[in-house]
Amino acid sequence: MPDMGDRIGGALGGAFYGIWTGFWHGLALRLVGMAAVMISMGTLEAVSEAVIGSSEPALHAFADTVDGAEYGSDAYECQDLW
């Protein structure tokens, strides 16, 4: 029958083994998770850049049209005051 020293040694060894293996398994999973997040963020950035980049000239043209209409209406209002 094991004595108290064997029990304490077994408990400490088991705790160390659990912490050691948990750390390395957690580290591996953490690295895999970080890689997956970075890949998905890169993909999301590429897709959003493609969508925004393709519509950017149209947005600028629309903004110029709106600005022109605002300036034109202001000029028209100023003419009415004379």
PDB file of N, CA and C in Angstrom:
ATOM      1  N   MET A   1       0.848  -1.175   0.000  1.00  0.00           N
ATOM      2  CA  MET A   1       0.000   0.000   0.000  1.00  0.00           C
ATOM      3  C   MET A   1       0.901   1.249   0.000  1.00  0.00           C
ATOM      4  N   PRO A   2       0.562   2.264  -0.842  1.00  0.00           N
ATOM      5  CA  PRO A   2       1.416   3.450  -0.907  1.00  0.00           C
ATOM      6  C   PRO A   2       1.323   4.264   0.383  1.00  0.00           C
ATOM      7  N   ASP A   3       2.443   4.824   0.757  1.00  0.00           N
ATOM      8  CA  ASP A   3       2.434   5.668   1.954  1.00  0.00           C
ATOM      9  C   ASP A   3       2.120   7.114   1.564  1.00  0.00           C
ATOM     10  N   MET A   4       2.158   8.002   2.538  1.00  0.00           N
ATOM     11  CA  MET A   4       1.772   9.395   2.313  1.00  0.00           C
ATOM     12  C   MET A   4       2.700  10.078   1.309  1.00  0.00           C
ATOM     13  N   GLY A   5       3.978   9.785   1.327  1.00  0.00           N
ATOM     14  CA  GLY A   5       4.920  10.385   0.385  1.00  0.00           C
ATOM     15  C   GLY A   5       4.611  10.001  -1.051  1.00  0.00           C
ATOM     16  N   ASP A   6       4.243   8.736  -1.261  1.00  0.00           N
ATOM     17  CA  ASP A   6       3.879   8.296  -2.608  1.00  0.00           C
ATOM     18  C   ASP A   6       2.615   9.001  -3.088  1.00  0.00           C
ATOM     19  N   ARG A   7       1.680   9.171  -2.189  1.00  0.00           N
ATOM     20  CA  ARG A   7       0.422   9.840  -2.556  1.00  0.00           C
ATOM     21  C   ARG A   7       0.673  11.309  -2.907  1.00  0.00           C
ATOM     22  N   ILE A   8       1.478  11.967  -2.099  1.00  0.00           N
ATOM     23  CA  ILE A   8       1.782  13.378  -2.378  1.00  0.00           C
ATOM     24  C   ILE A   8       2.575  13.502  -3.676  1.00  0.00           C
ATOM     25  N   GLY A   9       3.541  12.612  -3.865  1.00  0.00           N
ATOM     26  CA  GLY A   9       4.318  12.628  -5.104  1.00  0.00           C
ATOM     27  C   GLY A   9       3.447  12.360  -6.317  1.00  0.00           C
ATOM     28  N   GLY A  10       2.541  11.395  -6.183  1.00  0.00           N
ATOM     29  CA  GLY A  10       1.628  11.097  -7.298  1.00  0.00           C
ATOM     30  C   GLY A  10       0.699  12.261  -7.593  1.00  0.00           C
ATOM     31  N   ALA A  11       0.204  12.919  -6.530  1.00  0.00           N
ATOM     32  CA  ALA A  11      -0.688  14.060  -6.727  1.00  0.00           C
ATOM     33  C   ALA A  11       0.051  15.218  -7.392  1.00  0.00           C
ATOM     34  N   LEU A  12       1.250  15.498  -6.911  1.00  0.00           N
ATOM     35  CA  LEU A  12       2.028  16.584  -7.516  1.00  0.00           C
ATOM     36  C   LEU A  12       2.419  16.264  -8.956  1.00  0.00           C
ATOM     37  N   GLY A  13       2.822  14.999  -9.178  1.00  0.00           N
ATOM     38  CA  GLY A  13       3.168  14.591 -10.542  1.00  0.00           C
ATOM     39  C   GLY A  13       1.974  14.675 -11.474  1.00  0.00           C
ATOM     40  N   GLY A  14       0.812  14.233 -10.987  1.00  0.00           N
ATOM     41  CA  GLY A  14      -0.405  14.316 -11.806  1.00  0.00           C
ATOM     42  C   GLY A  14      -0.802  15.753 -12.088  1.00  0.00           C
ATOM     43  N   ALA A  15      -0.678  16.605 -11.072  1.00  0.00           N
ATOM     44  CA  ALA A  15      -1.010  18.017 -11.272  1.00  0.00           C
ATOM     45  C   ALA A  15      -0.051  18.659 -12.272  1.00  0.00           C
ATOM     46  N   PHE A  16       1.243  18.367 -12.125  1.00  0.00           N
ATOM     47  CA  PHE A  16       2.227  18.912 -13.054  1.00  0.00           C
ATOM     48  C   PHE A  16       1.961  18.417 -14.474  1.00  0.00           C
ATOM     49  N   TYR A  17       1.665  17.115 -14.607  1.00  0.00           N
ATOM     50  CA  TYR A  17       1.385  16.552 -15.925  1.00  0.00           C
ATOM     51  C   TYR A  17       0.153  17.224 -16.538  1.00  0.00           C
ATOM     52  N   GLY A  18      -0.882  17.411 -15.734  1.00  0.00           N
ATOM     53  CA  GLY A  18      -2.097  18.051 -16.243  1.00  0.00           C
ATOM     54  C   GLY A  18      -1.860  19.483 -16.676  1.00  0.00           C
ATOM     55  N   ILE A  19      -1.110  20.211 -15.858  1.00  0.00           N
ATOM     56  CA  ILE A  19      -0.819  21.606 -16.212  1.00  0.00           C
ATOM     57  C   ILE A  19       0.083  21.672 -17.443  1.00  0.00           C
ATOM     58  N   TRP A  20       1.098  20.813 -17.484  1.00  0.00           N
ATOM     59  CA  TRP A  20       2.045  20.800 -18.598  1.00  0.00           C
ATOM     60  C   TRP A  20       1.354  20.465 -19.917  1.00  0.00           C
ATOM     61  N   THR A  21       0.582  19.388 -19.930  1.00  0.00           N
ATOM     62  CA  THR A  21      -0.089  18.998 -21.179  1.00  0.00           C
ATOM     63  C   THR A  21      -1.185  19.989 -21.535  1.00  0.00           C
ATOM     64  N   GLY A  22      -1.875  20.516 -20.526  1.00  0.00           N
ATOM     65  CA  GLY A  22      -2.904  21.521 -20.809  1.00  0.00           C
ATOM     66  C   GLY A  22      -2.320  22.771 -21.423  1.00  0.00           C
ATOM     67  N   PHE A  23      -1.146  23.174 -20.927  1.00  0.00           N
ATOM     68  CA  PHE A  23      -0.492  24.355 -21.484  1.00  0.00           C
ATOM     69  C   PHE A  23      -0.146  24.148 -22.952  1.00  0.00           C
ATOM     70  N   TRP A  24       0.477  23.007 -23.270  1.00  0.00           N
ATOM     71  CA  TRP A  24       0.912  22.795 -24.650  1.00  0.00           C
ATOM     72  C   TRP A  24      -0.258  22.560 -25.584  1.00  0.00           C
ATOM     73  N   HIS A  25      -1.295  21.857 -25.120  1.00  0.00           N
ATOM     74  CA  HIS A  25      -2.480  21.686 -25.972  1.00  0.00           C
ATOM     75  C   HIS A  25      -3.173  23.031 -26.167  1.00  0.00           C
ATOM     76  N   GLY A  26      -3.259  23.809 -25.089  1.00  0.00           N
ATOM     77  CA  GLY A  26      -3.869  25.134 -25.207  1.00  0.00           C
ATOM     78  C   GLY A  26      -3.075  26.051 -26.112  1.00  0.00           C
ATOM     79  N   LEU A  27      -1.752  25.952 -26.030  1.00  0.00           N
ATOM     80  CA  LEU A  27      -0.907  26.780 -26.885  1.00  0.00           C
ATOM     81  C   LEU A  27      -1.120  26.435 -28.352  1.00  0.00           C
ATOM     82  N   ALA A  28      -1.175  25.145 -28.639  1.00  0.00           N
ATOM     83  CA  ALA A  28      -1.396  24.732 -30.031  1.00  0.00           C
ATOM     84  C   ALA A  28      -2.759  25.213 -30.521  1.00  0.00           C
ATOM     85  N   LEU A  29      -3.786  25.059 -29.690  1.00  0.00           N
ATOM     86  CA  LEU A  29      -5.115  25.513 -30.099  1.00  0.00           C
ATOM     87  C   LEU A  29      -5.154  27.031 -30.238  1.00  0.00           C
ATOM     88  N   ARG A  30      -4.446  27.729 -29.369  1.00  0.00           N
ATOM     89  CA  ARG A  30      -4.390  29.179 -29.461  1.00  0.00           C
ATOM     90  C   ARG A  30      -3.741  29.616 -30.770  1.00  0.00           C
ATOM     91  N   LEU A  31      -2.661  28.946 -31.148  1.00  0.00           N
ATOM     92  CA  LEU A  31      -1.987  29.306 -32.399  1.00  0.00           C
ATOM     93  C   LEU A  31      -2.870  29.030 -33.604  1.00  0.00           C
ATOM     94  N   VAL A  32      -3.563  27.895 -33.579  1.00  0.00           N
ATOM     95  CA  VAL A  32      -4.479  27.568 -34.679  1.00  0.00           C
ATOM     96  C   VAL A  32      -5.602  28.595 -34.738  1.00  0.00           C
ATOM     97  N   GLY A  33      -6.143  28.952 -33.576  1.00  0.00           N
ATOM     98  CA  GLY A  33      -7.209  29.951 -33.537  1.00  0.00           C
ATOM     99  C   GLY A  33      -6.752  31.304 -34.040  1.00  0.00           C
ATOM    100  N   MET A  34      -5.551  31.718 -33.641  1.00  0.00           N
ATOM    101  CA  MET A  34      -5.027  32.998 -34.109  1.00  0.00           C
ATOM    102  C   MET A  34      -4.808  32.984 -35.618  1.00  0.00           C
ATOM    103  N   ALA A  35      -4.309  31.880 -36.140  1.00  0.00           N
ATOM    104  CA  ALA A  35      -4.106  31.782 -37.590  1.00  0.00           C
ATOM    105  C   ALA A  35      -5.441  31.854 -38.318  1.00  0.00           C
ATOM    106  N   ALA A  36      -6.452  31.170 -37.789  1.00  0.00           N
ATOM    107  CA  ALA A  36      -7.770  31.190 -38.428  1.00  0.00           C
ATOM    108  C   ALA A  36      -8.366  32.594 -38.403  1.00  0.00           C
ATOM    109  N   VAL A  37      -8.214  33.288 -37.301  1.00  0.00           N
ATOM    110  CA  VAL A  37      -8.738  34.658 -37.206  1.00  0.00           C
ATOM    111  C   VAL A  37      -8.010  35.574 -38.176  1.00  0.00           C
ATOM    112  N   MET A  38      -6.692  35.442 -38.268  1.00  0.00           N
ATOM    113  CA  MET A  38      -5.936  36.306 -39.170  1.00  0.00           C
ATOM    114  C   MET A  38      -6.297  36.036 -40.628  1.00  0.00           C
ATOM    115  N   ILE A  39      -6.488  34.766 -40.968  1.00  0.00           N
ATOM    116  CA  ILE A  39      -6.868  34.433 -42.344  1.00  0.00           C
ATOM    117  C   ILE A  39      -8.250  34.979 -42.653  1.00  0.00           C
ATOM    118  N   SER A  40      -9.201  34.801 -41.722  1.00  0.00           N
ATOM    119  CA  SER A  40     -10.555  35.284 -41.983  1.00  0.00           C
ATOM    120  C   SER A  40     -10.593  36.806 -42.037  1.00  0.00           C
ATOM    121  N   MET A  41      -9.800  37.481 -41.199  1.00  0.00           N
ATOM    122  CA  MET A  41      -9.758  38.940 -41.257  1.00  0.00           C
ATOM    123  C   MET A  41      -9.128  39.418 -42.561  1.00  0.00           C
ATOM    124  N   GLY A  42      -8.103  38.716 -43.021  1.00  0.00           N
ATOM    125  CA  GLY A  42      -7.497  39.066 -44.297  1.00  0.00           C
ATOM    126  C   GLY A  42      -8.464  38.882 -45.451  1.00  0.00           C
ATOM    127  N   THR A  43      -9.235  37.807 -45.395  1.00  0.00           N
ATOM    128  CA  THR A  43     -10.234  37.559 -46.434  1.00  0.00           C
ATOM    129  C   THR A  43     -11.307  38.631 -46.402  1.00  0.00           C
ATOM    130  N   LEU A  44     -11.781  38.962 -45.207  1.00  0.00           N
ATOM    131  CA  LEU A  44     -12.805  39.992 -45.070  1.00  0.00           C
ATOM    132  C   LEU A  44     -12.292  41.339 -45.564  1.00  0.00           C
ATOM    133  N   GLU A  45     -11.061  41.647 -45.248  1.00  0.00           N
ATOM    134  CA  GLU A  45     -10.482  42.912 -45.702  1.00  0.00           C
ATOM    135  C   GLU A  45     -10.358  42.943 -47.224  1.00  0.00           C
ATOM    136  N   ALA A  46      -9.946  41.827 -47.808  1.00  0.00           N
ATOM    137  CA  ALA A  46      -9.807  41.779 -49.268  1.00  0.00           C
ATOM    138  C   ALA A  46     -11.159  41.934 -49.953  1.00  0.00           C
ATOM    139  N   VAL A  47     -12.174  41.272 -49.415  1.00  0.00           N
ATOM    140  CA  VAL A  47     -13.515  41.366 -50.013  1.00  0.00           C
ATOM    141  C   VAL A  47     -14.059  42.782 -49.869  1.00  0.00           C
ATOM    142  N   SER A  48     -13.934  43.363 -48.682  1.00  0.00           N
ATOM    143  CA  SER A  48     -14.458  44.718 -48.487  1.00  0.00           C
ATOM    144  C   SER A  48     -13.693  45.725 -49.337  1.00  0.00           C
ATOM    145  N   GLU A  49     -12.396  45.527 -49.473  1.00  0.00           N
ATOM    146  CA  GLU A  49     -11.608  46.432 -50.313  1.00  0.00           C
ATOM    147  C   GLU A  49     -12.034  46.316 -51.774  1.00  0.00           C
ATOM    148  N   ALA A  50     -12.335  45.101 -52.214  1.00  0.00           N
ATOM    149  CA  ALA A  50     -12.781  44.918 -53.594  1.00  0.00           C
ATOM    150  C   ALA A  50     -14.136  45.578 -53.820  1.00  0.00           C
ATOM    151  N   VAL A  51     -15.034  45.438 -52.854  1.00  0.00           N
ATOM    152  CA  VAL A  51     -16.371  46.024 -52.998  1.00  0.00           C
ATOM    153  C   VAL A  51     -16.297  47.542 -52.920  1.00  0.00           C
ATOM    154  N   ILE A  52     -15.578  48.051 -51.934  1.00  0.00           N
ATOM    155  CA  ILE A  52     -15.486  49.501 -51.769  1.00  0.00           C
ATOM    156  C   ILE A  52     -14.672  50.108 -52.907  1.00  0.00           C
ATOM    157  N   GLY A  53     -13.602  49.433 -53.288  1.00  0.00           N
ATOM    158  CA  GLY A  53     -12.768  49.953 -54.363  1.00  0.00           C
ATOM    159  C   GLY A  53     -13.507  50.020 -55.682  1.00  0.00           C
ATOM    160  N   SER A  54     -14.392  49.052 -55.947  1.00  0.00           N
ATOM    161  CA  SER A  54     -15.105  49.056 -57.216  1.00  0.00           C
ATOM    162  C   SER A  54     -16.203  50.107 -57.232  1.00  0.00           C
ATOM    163  N   SER A  55     -16.750  50.466 -56.076  1.00  0.00           N
ATOM    164  CA  SER A  55     -17.830  51.444 -56.054  1.00  0.00           C
ATOM    165  C   SER A  55     -17.347  52.850 -55.718  1.00  0.00           C
ATOM    166  N   GLU A  56     -16.072  53.000 -55.440  1.00  0.00           N
ATOM    167  CA  GLU A  56     -15.567  54.313 -55.034  1.00  0.00           C
ATOM    168  C   GLU A  56     -15.719  55.373 -56.127  1.00  0.00           C
ATOM    169  N   PRO A  57     -15.398  55.100 -57.399  1.00  0.00           N
ATOM    170  CA  PRO A  57     -15.600  56.144 -58.416  1.00  0.00           C
ATOM    171  C   PRO A  57     -17.062  56.570 -58.537  1.00  0.00           C
ATOM    172  N   ALA A  58     -17.963  55.607 -58.414  1.00  0.00           N
ATOM    173  CA  ALA A  58     -19.384  55.953 -58.492  1.00  0.00           C
ATOM    174  C   ALA A  58     -19.797  56.821 -57.309  1.00  0.00           C
ATOM    175  N   LEU A  59     -19.259  56.518 -56.133  1.00  0.00           N
ATOM    176  CA  LEU A  59     -19.580  57.332 -54.960  1.00  0.00           C
ATOM    177  C   LEU A  59     -19.054  58.751 -55.117  1.00  0.00           C
ATOM    178  N   HIS A  60     -17.849  58.890 -55.660  1.00  0.00           N
ATOM    179  CA  HIS A  60     -17.296  60.230 -55.869  1.00  0.00           C
ATOM    180  C   HIS A  60     -18.108  60.998 -56.911  1.00  0.00           C
ATOM    181  N   ALA A  61     -18.523  60.323 -57.961  1.00  0.00           N
ATOM    182  CA  ALA A  61     -19.335  60.986 -58.983  1.00  0.00           C
ATOM    183  C   ALA A  61     -20.666  61.441 -58.394  1.00  0.00           C
ATOM    184  N   PHE A  62     -21.273  60.591 -57.564  1.00  0.00           N
ATOM    185  CA  PHE A  62     -22.538  60.954 -56.926  1.00  0.00           C
ATOM    186  C   PHE A  62     -22.347  62.141 -55.984  1.00  0.00           C
ATOM    187  N   ALA A  63     -21.256  62.119 -55.218  1.00  0.00           N
ATOM    188  CA  ALA A  63     -20.989  63.225 -54.295  1.00  0.00           C
ATOM    189  C   ALA A  63     -20.762  64.522 -55.060  1.00  0.00           C
ATOM    190  N   ASP A  64     -20.066  64.458 -56.184  1.00  0.00           N
ATOM    191  CA  ASP A  64     -19.853  65.655 -56.994  1.00  0.00           C
ATOM    192  C   ASP A  64     -21.170  66.175 -57.543  1.00  0.00           C
ATOM    193  N   THR A  65     -22.055  65.270 -57.940  1.00  0.00           N
ATOM    194  CA  THR A  65     -23.366  65.673 -58.447  1.00  0.00           C
ATOM    195  C   THR A  65     -24.167  66.367 -57.355  1.00  0.00           C
ATOM    196  N   VAL A  66     -24.146  65.791 -56.155  1.00  0.00           N
ATOM    197  CA  VAL A  66     -24.874  66.400 -55.038  1.00  0.00           C
ATOM    198  C   VAL A  66     -24.281  67.758 -54.699  1.00  0.00           C
ATOM    199  N   ASP A  67     -22.948  67.845 -54.656  1.00  0.00           N
ATOM    200  CA  ASP A  67     -22.308  69.129 -54.369  1.00  0.00           C
ATOM    201  C   ASP A  67     -22.663  70.164 -55.429  1.00  0.00           C
ATOM    202  N   GLY A  68     -22.643  69.755 -56.697  1.00  0.00           N
ATOM    203  CA  GLY A  68     -22.991  70.676 -57.769  1.00  0.00           C
ATOM    204  C   GLY A  68     -24.426  71.151 -57.654  1.00  0.00           C
ATOM    205  N   ALA A  69     -25.314  70.253 -57.300  1.00  0.00           N
ATOM    206  CA  ALA A  69     -26.717  70.627 -57.149  1.00  0.00           C
ATOM    207  C   ALA A  69     -26.895  71.589 -55.978  1.00  0.00           C
ATOM    208  N   GLU A  70     -26.174  71.366 -54.897  1.00  0.00           N
ATOM    209  CA  GLU A  70     -26.277  72.267 -53.749  1.00  0.00           C
ATOM    210  C   GLU A  70     -25.748  73.654 -54.097  1.00  0.00           C
ATOM    211  N   TYR A  71     -24.603  73.696 -54.762  1.00  0.00           N
ATOM    212  CA  TYR A  71     -24.052  74.999 -55.125  1.00  0.00           C
ATOM    213  C   TYR A  71     -24.952  75.695 -56.142  1.00  0.00           C
ATOM    214  N   GLY A  72     -25.496  74.929 -57.052  1.00  0.00           N
ATOM    215  CA  GLY A  72     -26.396  75.514 -58.036  1.00  0.00           C
ATOM    216  C   GLY A  72     -27.641  76.081 -57.385  1.00  0.00           C
ATOM    217  N   SER A  73     -28.198  75.349 -56.417  1.00  0.00           N
ATOM    218  CA  SER A  73     -29.409  75.841 -55.767  1.00  0.00           C
ATOM    219  C   SER A  73     -29.103  77.065 -54.917  1.00  0.00           C
ATOM    220  N   ASP A  74     -27.920  77.100 -54.298  1.00  0.00           N
ATOM    221  CA  ASP A  74     -27.543  78.280 -53.523  1.00  0.00           C
ATOM    222  C   ASP A  74     -27.409  79.491 -54.435  1.00  0.00           C
ATOM    223  N   ALA A  75     -26.797  79.293 -55.582  1.00  0.00           N
ATOM    224  CA  ALA A  75     -26.651  80.399 -56.526  1.00  0.00           C
ATOM    225  C   ALA A  75     -28.021  80.870 -56.996  1.00  0.00           C
ATOM    226  N   TYR A  76     -28.926  79.940 -57.230  1.00  0.00           N
ATOM    227  CA  TYR A  76     -30.276  80.292 -57.674  1.00  0.00           C
ATOM    228  C   TYR A  76     -30.997  81.079 -56.578  1.00  0.00           C
ATOM    229  N   GLU A  77     -30.834  80.657 -55.321  1.00  0.00           N
ATOM    230  CA  GLU A  77     -31.474  81.371 -54.219  1.00  0.00           C
ATOM    231  C   GLU A  77     -30.903  82.775 -54.089  1.00  0.00           C
ATOM    232  N   CYS A  78     -29.603  82.913 -54.282  1.00  0.00           N
ATOM    233  CA  CYS A  78     -29.003  84.244 -54.208  1.00  0.00           C
ATOM    234  C   CYS A  78     -29.519  85.135 -55.332  1.00  0.00           C
ATOM    235  N   GLN A  79     -29.750  84.562 -56.496  1.00  0.00           N
ATOM    236  CA  GLN A  79     -30.293  85.326 -57.609  1.00  0.00           C
ATOM    237  C   GLN A  79     -31.698  85.807 -57.290  1.00  0.00           C
ATOM    238  N   ASP A  80     -32.484  84.980 -56.611  1.00  0.00           N
ATOM    239  CA  ASP A  80     -33.853  85.368 -56.273  1.00  0.00           C
ATOM    240  C   ASP A  80     -33.883  86.560 -55.327  1.00  0.00           C
ATOM    241  N   LEU A  81     -32.869  86.680 -54.492  1.00  0.00           N
ATOM    242  CA  LEU A  81     -32.860  87.780 -53.539  1.00  0.00           C
ATOM    243  C   LEU A  81     -32.615  89.123 -54.212  1.00  0.00           C
ATOM    244  N   TRP A  82     -32.000  89.131 -55.382  1.00  0.00           N
ATOM    245  CA  TRP A  82     -31.713  90.397 -56.052  1.00  0.00           C
ATOM    246  C   TRP A  82     -32.975  90.885 -56.625  1.00  0.00           C
TER     247      TRP A  82
END
